[in-house]
Amino acid sequence: MTRVRIDLNISLDGYASSANPTPENPMGEDWGRLVGAYTATRTFRRRVLGDTSGAGTTGVDDAYATGYFEGIGAEIMGAAMFGLHSFPDDPDWKGWWGDEPPFHAPVYVLTHTAPRPSMPMQGGTTFHFRSPAAIEEVLAEATAAAGGLDVRVGGGVGTARAFLLAGLVDDLHVSIAPILLDRGTRLWDDLRGLEITHQVRSEVAESGTIHVTFTR
Amino acid sequence: MTRVRIDLNISLDGYASSANPTPENPMGEDWGRLVGAYTATRTFRRRVLGDTSGAGTTGVDDAYATGYFEGIGAEIMGAAMFGLHSFPDDPDWKGWWGDEPPFHAPVYVLTHTAPRPSMPMQGGTTFHFRSPAAIEEVLAEATAAAGGLDVRVGGGVGTARAFLLAGLVDDLHVSIAPILLDRGTRLWDDLRGLEITHQVRSEVAESGTIHVTFTR
């Protein structure tokens, strides 16, 4: 049975993206501090950076990083996460991840702009471009493509919130960096009562990161 | 050396007080869920309710509750926490805690309204009424009265934030209930970078409450 999963990095004050993005620093000024515990893990280094040396942390953060990559059959992401907002005039833009993106599955990019042909990449990733007007339809297509595996809504926070507010998410895992940003986009607004529809579990990693998981 | 301490209960989305207060339910509709893990502790039941039966939880939440009561020589609180906003026309209002309040120390109540004479209570608590216009002066008076013990800024969240924003707080402990309220007063606004001036430590209790402590 396919589950719809979200994993996000947020600050203690609930900001899930970082302010002041630029083309040179598309994730914004605080991104490195928000995701530092994740990018330090052995799993991230191996799966995303291709570092097979065994370097990286192996504790609680790495256990969540391993889970992040397991059992995903399709991914949905917003246009900004794919990079269309940073490079709107490049019809051949293929995302931030090089010729072999780390998804190894169909990725549905939600964009209001003109349709683009699908882009098959090395390693099993194919980018498809769909309208965000009907997220249920895109989710149905992604679920069919996932072949019984799970669908991840990868981000950014606006796309994640659209699925959360529509009640479509089975598993939400947030890695809370113990920092206060006071700027960016807040994850939690208008989500009162999520702990009633979902069960909550929390755990603190060696890095100080607080992992909170909502599951239904 | 006197330290200035704050302990607050907040929700996962950062709300430190609960919406829709009424005279019958002065802390608002969600207060019970915000503070439930604390009021379930053996220490709260003994120290605040006078329950000497030994009932109550004895785990991580209770360890923080015990720490809450240790080493406090004076307390500062806002008018709303004392109850002046709920009973503005009663010059003899003595707070919510009965004839023997659980402070056992001088308590400085910050209020813009007309000065009231100090109120000595049973058990060593005396309520003094001071203007919130100069919190540094009130803090100096409370520090002198504390005789080398610590000063707690008890709340509510507006008073706590005034001391935090002024950089006057040495120890901030928040008990984060794993619930999303989406209403009330937010604790964290305008506190960007508190993790730079303070060290952060986090721990999850058996109840699911996340205890986060900022210490300098």
Coordinates of C-alpha atoms in Angstrom, one line a residue:
Chain A
M1 CA 0.0 0.0 0.0
T2 CA 1.6 3.3 -1.2
R3 CA 2.1 5.9 1.5
V4 CA 2.6 9.6 0.9
R5 CA 5.7 10.8 2.7
I6 CA 7.3 14.2 3.4
D7 CA 10.7 14.9 5.0
L8 CA 11.6 18.5 5.8
N9 CA 14.3 20.4 7.6
I10 CA 12.9 23.2 9.8
S11 CA 14.2 25.5 12.5
L12 CA 13.0 25.4 16.1
D13 CA 10.8 28.4 15.3
G14 CA 9.2 26.4 12.4
Y15 CA 10.9 27.9 9.3
A16 CA 11.3 25.4 6.6
S17 CA 13.0 27.5 4.0
S18 CA 15.6 30.1 4.2
A19 CA 15.3 33.7 3.3
N20 CA 17.1 35.8 0.6
P21 CA 17.6 33.1 -2.1
T22 CA 19.9 34.1 -5.0
P23 CA 21.0 32.2 -8.1
E24 CA 24.4 31.7 -6.5
N25 CA 22.8 30.5 -3.2
P26 CA 19.4 29.3 -4.3
M27 CA 18.4 27.8 -1.0
G28 CA 19.0 31.0 0.9
E29 CA 21.4 32.3 3.6
D30 CA 20.5 29.8 6.4
W31 CA 20.2 26.6 4.3
G32 CA 23.5 25.2 5.4
R33 CA 22.6 25.5 9.1
L34 CA 19.1 24.1 8.5
V35 CA 20.3 20.9 6.7
G36 CA 23.8 20.6 8.2
A37 CA 23.0 17.5 10.3
Y38 CA 21.5 15.7 7.3
T39 CA 24.3 16.6 4.8
A40 CA 26.9 15.4 7.4
T41 CA 25.5 11.9 7.4
R42 CA 27.2 9.0 5.7
T43 CA 24.1 8.2 3.8
F44 CA 23.8 11.7 2.3
R45 CA 27.4 11.7 1.4
R46 CA 27.1 8.3 -0.3
R47 CA 23.7 8.7 -2.0
V48 CA 23.8 12.3 -3.0
L49 CA 27.5 13.2 -3.3
G50 CA 28.7 9.7 -4.5
D51 CA 31.3 9.6 -1.6
T52 CA 32.0 5.9 -1.1
S53 CA 34.8 6.5 1.4
G54 CA 32.5 5.8 4.4
A55 CA 32.9 9.3 5.7
G56 CA 30.0 10.9 7.6
T57 CA 28.0 10.5 10.7
T58 CA 26.4 7.2 11.5
G59 CA 24.0 7.9 14.4
V60 CA 20.4 8.8 14.7
D61 CA 20.5 11.4 11.9
D62 CA 22.0 8.8 9.6
A63 CA 19.2 6.3 10.5
Y64 CA 16.6 8.9 9.4
A65 CA 18.7 9.7 6.2
T66 CA 18.7 6.0 5.4
G67 CA 14.9 5.8 5.8
Y68 CA 14.5 8.8 3.6
F69 CA 15.9 6.9 0.6
E70 CA 14.1 3.6 1.3
G71 CA 11.0 2.5 -0.5
I72 CA 10.3 5.6 -2.7
G73 CA 8.7 4.8 -6.1
A74 CA 8.0 8.3 -7.3
E75 CA 8.6 11.8 -6.2
I76 CA 6.6 15.1 -6.5
M77 CA 8.3 18.5 -6.1
G78 CA 7.6 22.2 -6.7
A79 CA 9.0 24.3 -9.5
A80 CA 11.3 26.2 -7.1
M81 CA 12.9 23.0 -5.7
F82 CA 13.6 21.9 -9.3
G83 CA 15.1 25.3 -10.0
L84 CA 12.6 26.7 -12.5
H85 CA 12.3 29.9 -10.5
S86 CA 16.0 30.4 -10.6
F87 CA 16.4 29.6 -14.3
P88 CA 13.0 30.4 -15.8
D89 CA 14.4 31.1 -19.3
D90 CA 16.4 27.9 -19.8
P91 CA 14.1 25.4 -21.5
D92 CA 16.8 22.7 -21.1
W93 CA 17.3 23.2 -17.3
K94 CA 17.5 19.7 -15.8
G95 CA 17.5 20.5 -12.1
W96 CA 20.3 20.9 -9.6
W97 CA 21.5 17.3 -9.5
G98 CA 23.6 16.7 -12.6
D99 CA 23.2 14.0 -15.2
E100 CA 22.3 11.3 -12.7
P101 CA 19.9 12.7 -10.1
P102 CA 19.6 10.8 -6.8
F103 CA 15.9 10.0 -7.2
H104 CA 16.1 6.9 -9.5
A105 CA 12.4 7.1 -10.0
P106 CA 9.8 9.3 -11.8
V107 CA 9.8 12.9 -10.5
Y108 CA 6.7 15.0 -11.1
V109 CA 7.6 18.7 -11.1
L110 CA 4.6 21.0 -10.4
T111 CA 4.8 24.2 -12.5
H112 CA 2.3 26.8 -13.8
T113 CA 4.5 27.6 -16.7
A114 CA 4.2 26.2 -20.2
P115 CA 4.4 22.4 -20.5
R116 CA 7.8 20.9 -21.1
P117 CA 8.5 17.4 -22.5
S118 CA 9.5 14.8 -20.0
M119 CA 13.3 14.5 -19.4
P120 CA 14.7 11.0 -18.9
M121 CA 18.0 11.2 -17.0
Q122 CA 20.6 8.6 -16.1
G123 CA 20.0 6.2 -13.3
G124 CA 16.3 5.8 -13.7
T125 CA 15.1 9.4 -12.9
T126 CA 12.6 10.9 -15.4
F127 CA 11.4 14.5 -14.8
H128 CA 7.7 15.0 -15.7
F129 CA 6.1 18.5 -15.6
R130 CA 2.6 18.8 -14.4
S131 CA 0.2 21.6 -13.3
P132 CA -0.2 22.2 -9.5
A133 CA -3.8 23.0 -10.1
A134 CA -5.0 19.5 -9.2
I135 CA -2.5 17.9 -6.8
E136 CA -4.8 14.9 -6.3
E137 CA -4.5 14.0 -10.0
V138 CA -0.7 14.3 -9.9
L139 CA -0.6 12.2 -6.8
A140 CA -2.8 9.5 -8.5
E141 CA -0.4 9.4 -11.5
A142 CA 2.6 9.3 -9.1
T143 CA 1.0 6.5 -7.1
A144 CA 0.4 4.5 -10.2
A145 CA 4.0 5.0 -11.3
A146 CA 5.3 4.0 -7.9
G147 CA 4.2 0.5 -8.4
G148 CA 3.3 -0.2 -4.8
L149 CA 6.2 1.8 -3.3
D150 CA 5.7 5.1 -1.6
V151 CA 5.4 8.6 -3.1
R152 CA 7.5 11.4 -1.6
V153 CA 6.5 15.0 -1.7
G154 CA 10.0 16.3 -1.7
G155 CA 9.4 20.0 -1.2
G156 CA 9.7 22.9 -1.1
V157 CA 7.7 23.9 1.9
G158 CA 4.9 25.4 -0.2
T159 CA 4.4 22.2 -2.1
A160 CA 4.6 20.2 1.1
R161 CA 2.0 22.5 2.8
A162 CA -0.4 22.1 -0.2
F163 CA -0.4 18.3 0.3
L164 CA -0.6 18.6 4.2
L165 CA -3.5 21.0 4.0
A166 CA -5.3 18.7 1.6
G167 CA -5.0 15.9 4.1
L168 CA -3.0 13.8 1.6
V169 CA 0.1 13.0 3.7
D170 CA 0.5 9.7 5.7
D171 CA 4.0 10.3 7.1
L172 CA 5.6 13.7 7.9
H173 CA 9.1 13.6 9.3
V174 CA 10.7 16.9 10.3
S175 CA 14.3 17.3 11.3
I176 CA 14.3 20.3 13.7
A177 CA 17.6 22.2 13.8
P178 CA 17.9 23.8 17.3
I179 CA 18.3 27.3 15.8
L180 CA 15.9 30.3 15.6
L181 CA 15.7 31.9 12.1
D182 CA 12.8 34.2 12.4
R183 CA 12.5 34.5 8.6
G184 CA 11.6 32.3 5.7
T185 CA 8.4 30.3 5.2
R186 CA 6.7 28.7 8.1
L187 CA 5.7 25.1 7.9
W188 CA 3.0 24.8 10.6
D189 CA 0.5 27.5 9.9
D190 CA -3.1 26.3 9.5
L191 CA -2.2 22.7 10.5
R192 CA -3.9 22.8 14.0
G193 CA -4.7 19.3 15.2
L194 CA -2.3 17.3 13.0
E195 CA -1.5 15.3 16.2
I196 CA -5.1 14.2 16.3
T197 CA -5.2 12.6 12.9
H198 CA -1.6 11.4 13.2
Q199 CA 0.5 9.8 15.9
V200 CA 3.6 11.8 17.0
R201 CA 7.0 10.4 17.9
S202 CA 10.1 12.4 18.8
E203 CA 13.7 11.6 19.2
V204 CA 16.9 13.7 19.7
A205 CA 20.0 12.9 17.7
E206 CA 23.6 13.2 18.8
S207 CA 23.9 16.4 16.7
G208 CA 21.1 18.0 18.7
T209 CA 18.6 17.7 15.9
I210 CA 15.1 16.9 17.0
H211 CA 13.4 14.4 14.8
V212 CA 9.6 14.5 15.0
T213 CA 7.4 12.1 13.0
F214 CA 3.7 12.3 12.4
T215 CA 2.2 9.0 11.1
R216 CA -1.3 7.8 10.4
Chain B
M1 CA 25.7 34.3 41.3
T2 CA 22.0 35.0 40.5
R3 CA 20.8 33.6 37.2
V4 CA 17.6 34.8 35.4
R5 CA 15.5 31.8 34.5
I6 CA 12.4 31.2 32.4
D7 CA 10.4 28.0 32.1
L8 CA 7.5 27.9 29.5
N9 CA 5.2 25.4 28.0
I10 CA 4.8 25.8 24.2
S11 CA 3.3 23.9 21.4
L12 CA 5.4 22.4 18.5
D13 CA 4.3 25.4 16.4
G14 CA 5.6 27.8 19.1
Y15 CA 2.5 29.0 20.8
A16 CA 3.1 29.7 24.5
S17 CA -0.4 30.8 25.5
S18 CA -3.7 29.5 24.6
A19 CA -6.4 31.5 22.8
N20 CA -9.9 32.5 23.9
P21 CA -9.3 33.0 27.7
T22 CA -12.4 33.6 29.8
P23 CA -12.8 34.3 33.6
E24 CA -13.9 30.7 34.0
N25 CA -11.1 29.4 31.9
P26 CA -8.5 32.1 32.3
M27 CA -5.6 30.2 30.6
G28 CA -7.7 29.6 27.4
E29 CA -9.0 26.6 25.6
D30 CA -5.8 24.6 25.0
W31 CA -4.0 25.2 28.3
G32 CA -4.7 21.8 29.6
R33 CA -3.1 20.1 26.6
L34 CA -0.1 22.5 26.7
V35 CA 0.8 21.9 30.4
G36 CA -0.6 18.4 30.8
A37 CA 2.8 16.6 31.0
Y38 CA 3.9 19.1 33.7
T39 CA 0.7 18.9 35.8
A40 CA 0.9 15.1 35.7
T41 CA 4.3 15.1 37.5
R42 CA 4.6 14.0 41.1
T43 CA 6.5 17.3 41.8
F44 CA 3.6 19.5 40.5
R45 CA 1.1 17.5 42.4
R46 CA 3.0 17.8 45.6
R47 CA 4.3 21.4 45.3
V48 CA 1.3 23.1 43.8
L49 CA -1.7 20.8 44.7
G50 CA -0.4 19.7 48.1
D51 CA -0.9 16.1 47.2
T52 CA 1.5 14.1 49.4
S53 CA 0.3 10.7 48.3
G54 CA 3.2 10.2 45.9
A55 CA 0.9 10.1 42.9
G56 CA 2.2 11.5 39.6
T57 CA 4.8 10.8 37.0
T58 CA 8.5 10.4 38.0
G59 CA 10.4 10.4 34.7
V60 CA 12.1 13.1 32.6
D61 CA 9.2 15.6 33.0
D62 CA 9.3 15.3 36.7
A63 CA 13.1 15.9 36.7
Y64 CA 12.5 19.2 35.0
A65 CA 9.6 20.0 37.3
T66 CA 11.9 19.4 40.3
G67 CA 14.5 21.7 38.8
Y68 CA 11.8 24.3 38.2
F69 CA 11.3 24.7 42.0
E70 CA 14.9 24.6 43.0
G71 CA 17.0 27.7 43.9
I72 CA 14.5 30.4 43.1
G73 CA 14.8 33.4 45.4
A74 CA 12.4 35.8 43.7
E75 CA 9.9 35.7 40.9
I76 CA 8.7 38.3 38.3
M77 CA 5.4 37.9 36.5
G78 CA 3.0 39.8 34.3
A79 CA -0.4 41.2 35.4
A80 CA -2.3 38.7 33.3
M81 CA -0.5 35.7 35.0
F82 CA -1.4 37.1 38.4
G83 CA -5.0 37.6 37.3
L84 CA -5.3 41.4 37.2
H85 CA -6.7 41.3 33.6
S86 CA -9.4 38.8 34.7
F87 CA -10.3 40.7 37.9
P88 CA -9.4 44.3 37.2
D89 CA -12.0 45.8 39.6
D90 CA -11.1 43.7 42.7
P91 CA -8.5 45.6 44.8
D92 CA -8.1 42.6 47.1
W93 CA -7.4 40.1 44.4
K94 CA -4.6 37.9 45.6
G95 CA -3.8 35.7 42.6
W96 CA -4.9 32.3 41.6
W97 CA -3.0 30.3 44.2
G98 CA -5.0 30.6 47.4
D99 CA -3.8 31.8 50.8
E100 CA -0.4 30.0 50.5
P101 CA 0.9 30.4 47.0
P102 CA 3.7 28.0 45.9
F103 CA 6.4 30.6 45.4
H104 CA 7.6 31.0 49.0
A105 CA 9.6 34.1 47.9
P106 CA 9.0 37.7 46.9
V107 CA 6.9 37.9 43.6
Y108 CA 7.1 41.1 41.6
V109 CA 3.9 41.6 39.5
L110 CA 4.3 44.0 36.6
T111 CA 1.2 46.2 36.1
H112 CA 0.5 49.5 34.4
T113 CA -2.5 50.0 36.7
A114 CA -2.6 52.1 39.9
P115 CA 0.0 51.0 42.5
R116 CA -1.3 48.5 45.1
P117 CA 0.2 47.9 48.6
S118 CA 2.4 44.8 48.8
M119 CA 0.5 41.6 49.9
P120 CA 2.3 39.3 52.3
M121 CA 0.8 35.7 52.0
Q122 CA 1.3 32.6 54.0
G123 CA 4.4 30.5 53.4
G124 CA 6.8 33.3 52.6
T125 CA 5.3 34.7 49.4
T126 CA 4.8 38.4 49.2
F127 CA 3.3 40.0 46.1
H128 CA 4.8 43.4 45.2
F129 CA 3.4 45.5 42.3
R130 CA 5.7 47.3 40.0
S131 CA 5.6 49.1 36.6
P132 CA 6.7 47.2 33.6
A133 CA 8.2 50.3 32.1
A134 CA 11.7 49.6 33.4
I135 CA 12.2 45.8 33.6
E136 CA 15.9 46.2 34.4
E137 CA 15.0 48.1 37.6
V138 CA 12.5 45.4 38.7
L139 CA 15.1 42.8 37.9
A140 CA 17.7 44.6 40.0
E141 CA 15.2 44.7 42.9
A142 CA 14.3 41.1 42.5
T143 CA 18.0 40.1 42.3
A144 CA 18.7 41.9 45.6
A145 CA 15.8 40.2 47.2
A146 CA 16.8 36.8 45.9
G147 CA 19.9 36.9 48.2
G148 CA 22.1 35.0 45.8
L149 CA 19.5 32.6 44.6
D150 CA 18.0 32.8 41.1
V151 CA 15.2 35.0 39.7
R152 CA 12.5 33.4 37.7
V153 CA 10.5 35.3 35.1
G154 CA 7.4 33.2 35.5
G155 CA 5.3 34.5 32.6
G156 CA 3.1 34.9 30.8
V157 CA 4.7 34.8 27.4
G158 CA 4.6 38.6 26.9
T159 CA 6.6 39.2 30.0
A160 CA 9.0 36.4 29.2
R161 CA 9.5 37.8 25.7
A162 CA 10.2 41.3 27.1
F163 CA 13.1 39.9 29.2
L164 CA 14.3 37.7 26.3
L165 CA 14.3 40.5 23.8
A166 CA 16.2 42.7 26.3
G167 CA 18.9 40.0 26.6
L168 CA 18.3 39.5 30.3
V169 CA 17.7 35.7 30.4
D170 CA 20.4 33.2 31.3
D171 CA 18.4 30.0 31.2
L172 CA 15.3 29.4 29.0
H173 CA 13.7 26.0 29.3
V174 CA 10.7 25.2 27.1
S175 CA 8.6 22.1 27.4
I176 CA 7.3 21.5 23.9
A177 CA 4.0 19.6 23.8
P178 CA 3.9 17.7 20.5
I179 CA 0.7 19.4 19.4
L180 CA -0.1 22.1 16.8
L181 CA -2.3 24.9 18.1
D182 CA -2.0 27.6 15.3
R183 CA -3.4 30.2 17.7
G184 CA -2.4 32.1 20.7
T185 CA 0.8 34.1 21.3
R186 CA 4.1 32.9 19.6
L187 CA 7.2 32.7 21.8
W188 CA 10.0 32.8 19.2
D189 CA 9.3 35.9 17.1
D190 CA 12.3 38.3 16.8
L191 CA 14.6 35.9 18.7
R192 CA 16.8 35.0 15.8
G193 CA 20.2 33.8 16.9
L194 CA 19.4 32.9 20.5
E195 CA 21.4 29.6 19.8
I196 CA 24.5 31.8 19.2
T197 CA 24.4 33.6 22.6
H198 CA 23.2 30.5 24.4
Q199 CA 24.0 26.7 24.2
V200 CA 21.1 24.5 23.4
R201 CA 20.3 21.0 24.7
S202 CA 17.3 18.9 23.9
E203 CA 15.7 15.8 25.4
V204 CA 12.5 13.9 24.9
A205 CA 10.4 12.7 27.9
E206 CA 8.4 9.5 28.2
S207 CA 5.3 11.6 27.7
G208 CA 6.5 12.8 24.2
T209 CA 7.2 16.3 25.6
I210 CA 10.4 17.8 24.1
H211 CA 12.5 19.7 26.6
V212 CA 14.8 22.3 25.0
T213 CA 17.1 24.4 27.2
F214 CA 19.0 27.5 26.2
T215 CA 21.8 28.3 28.7
R216 CA 24.5 30.9 28.7

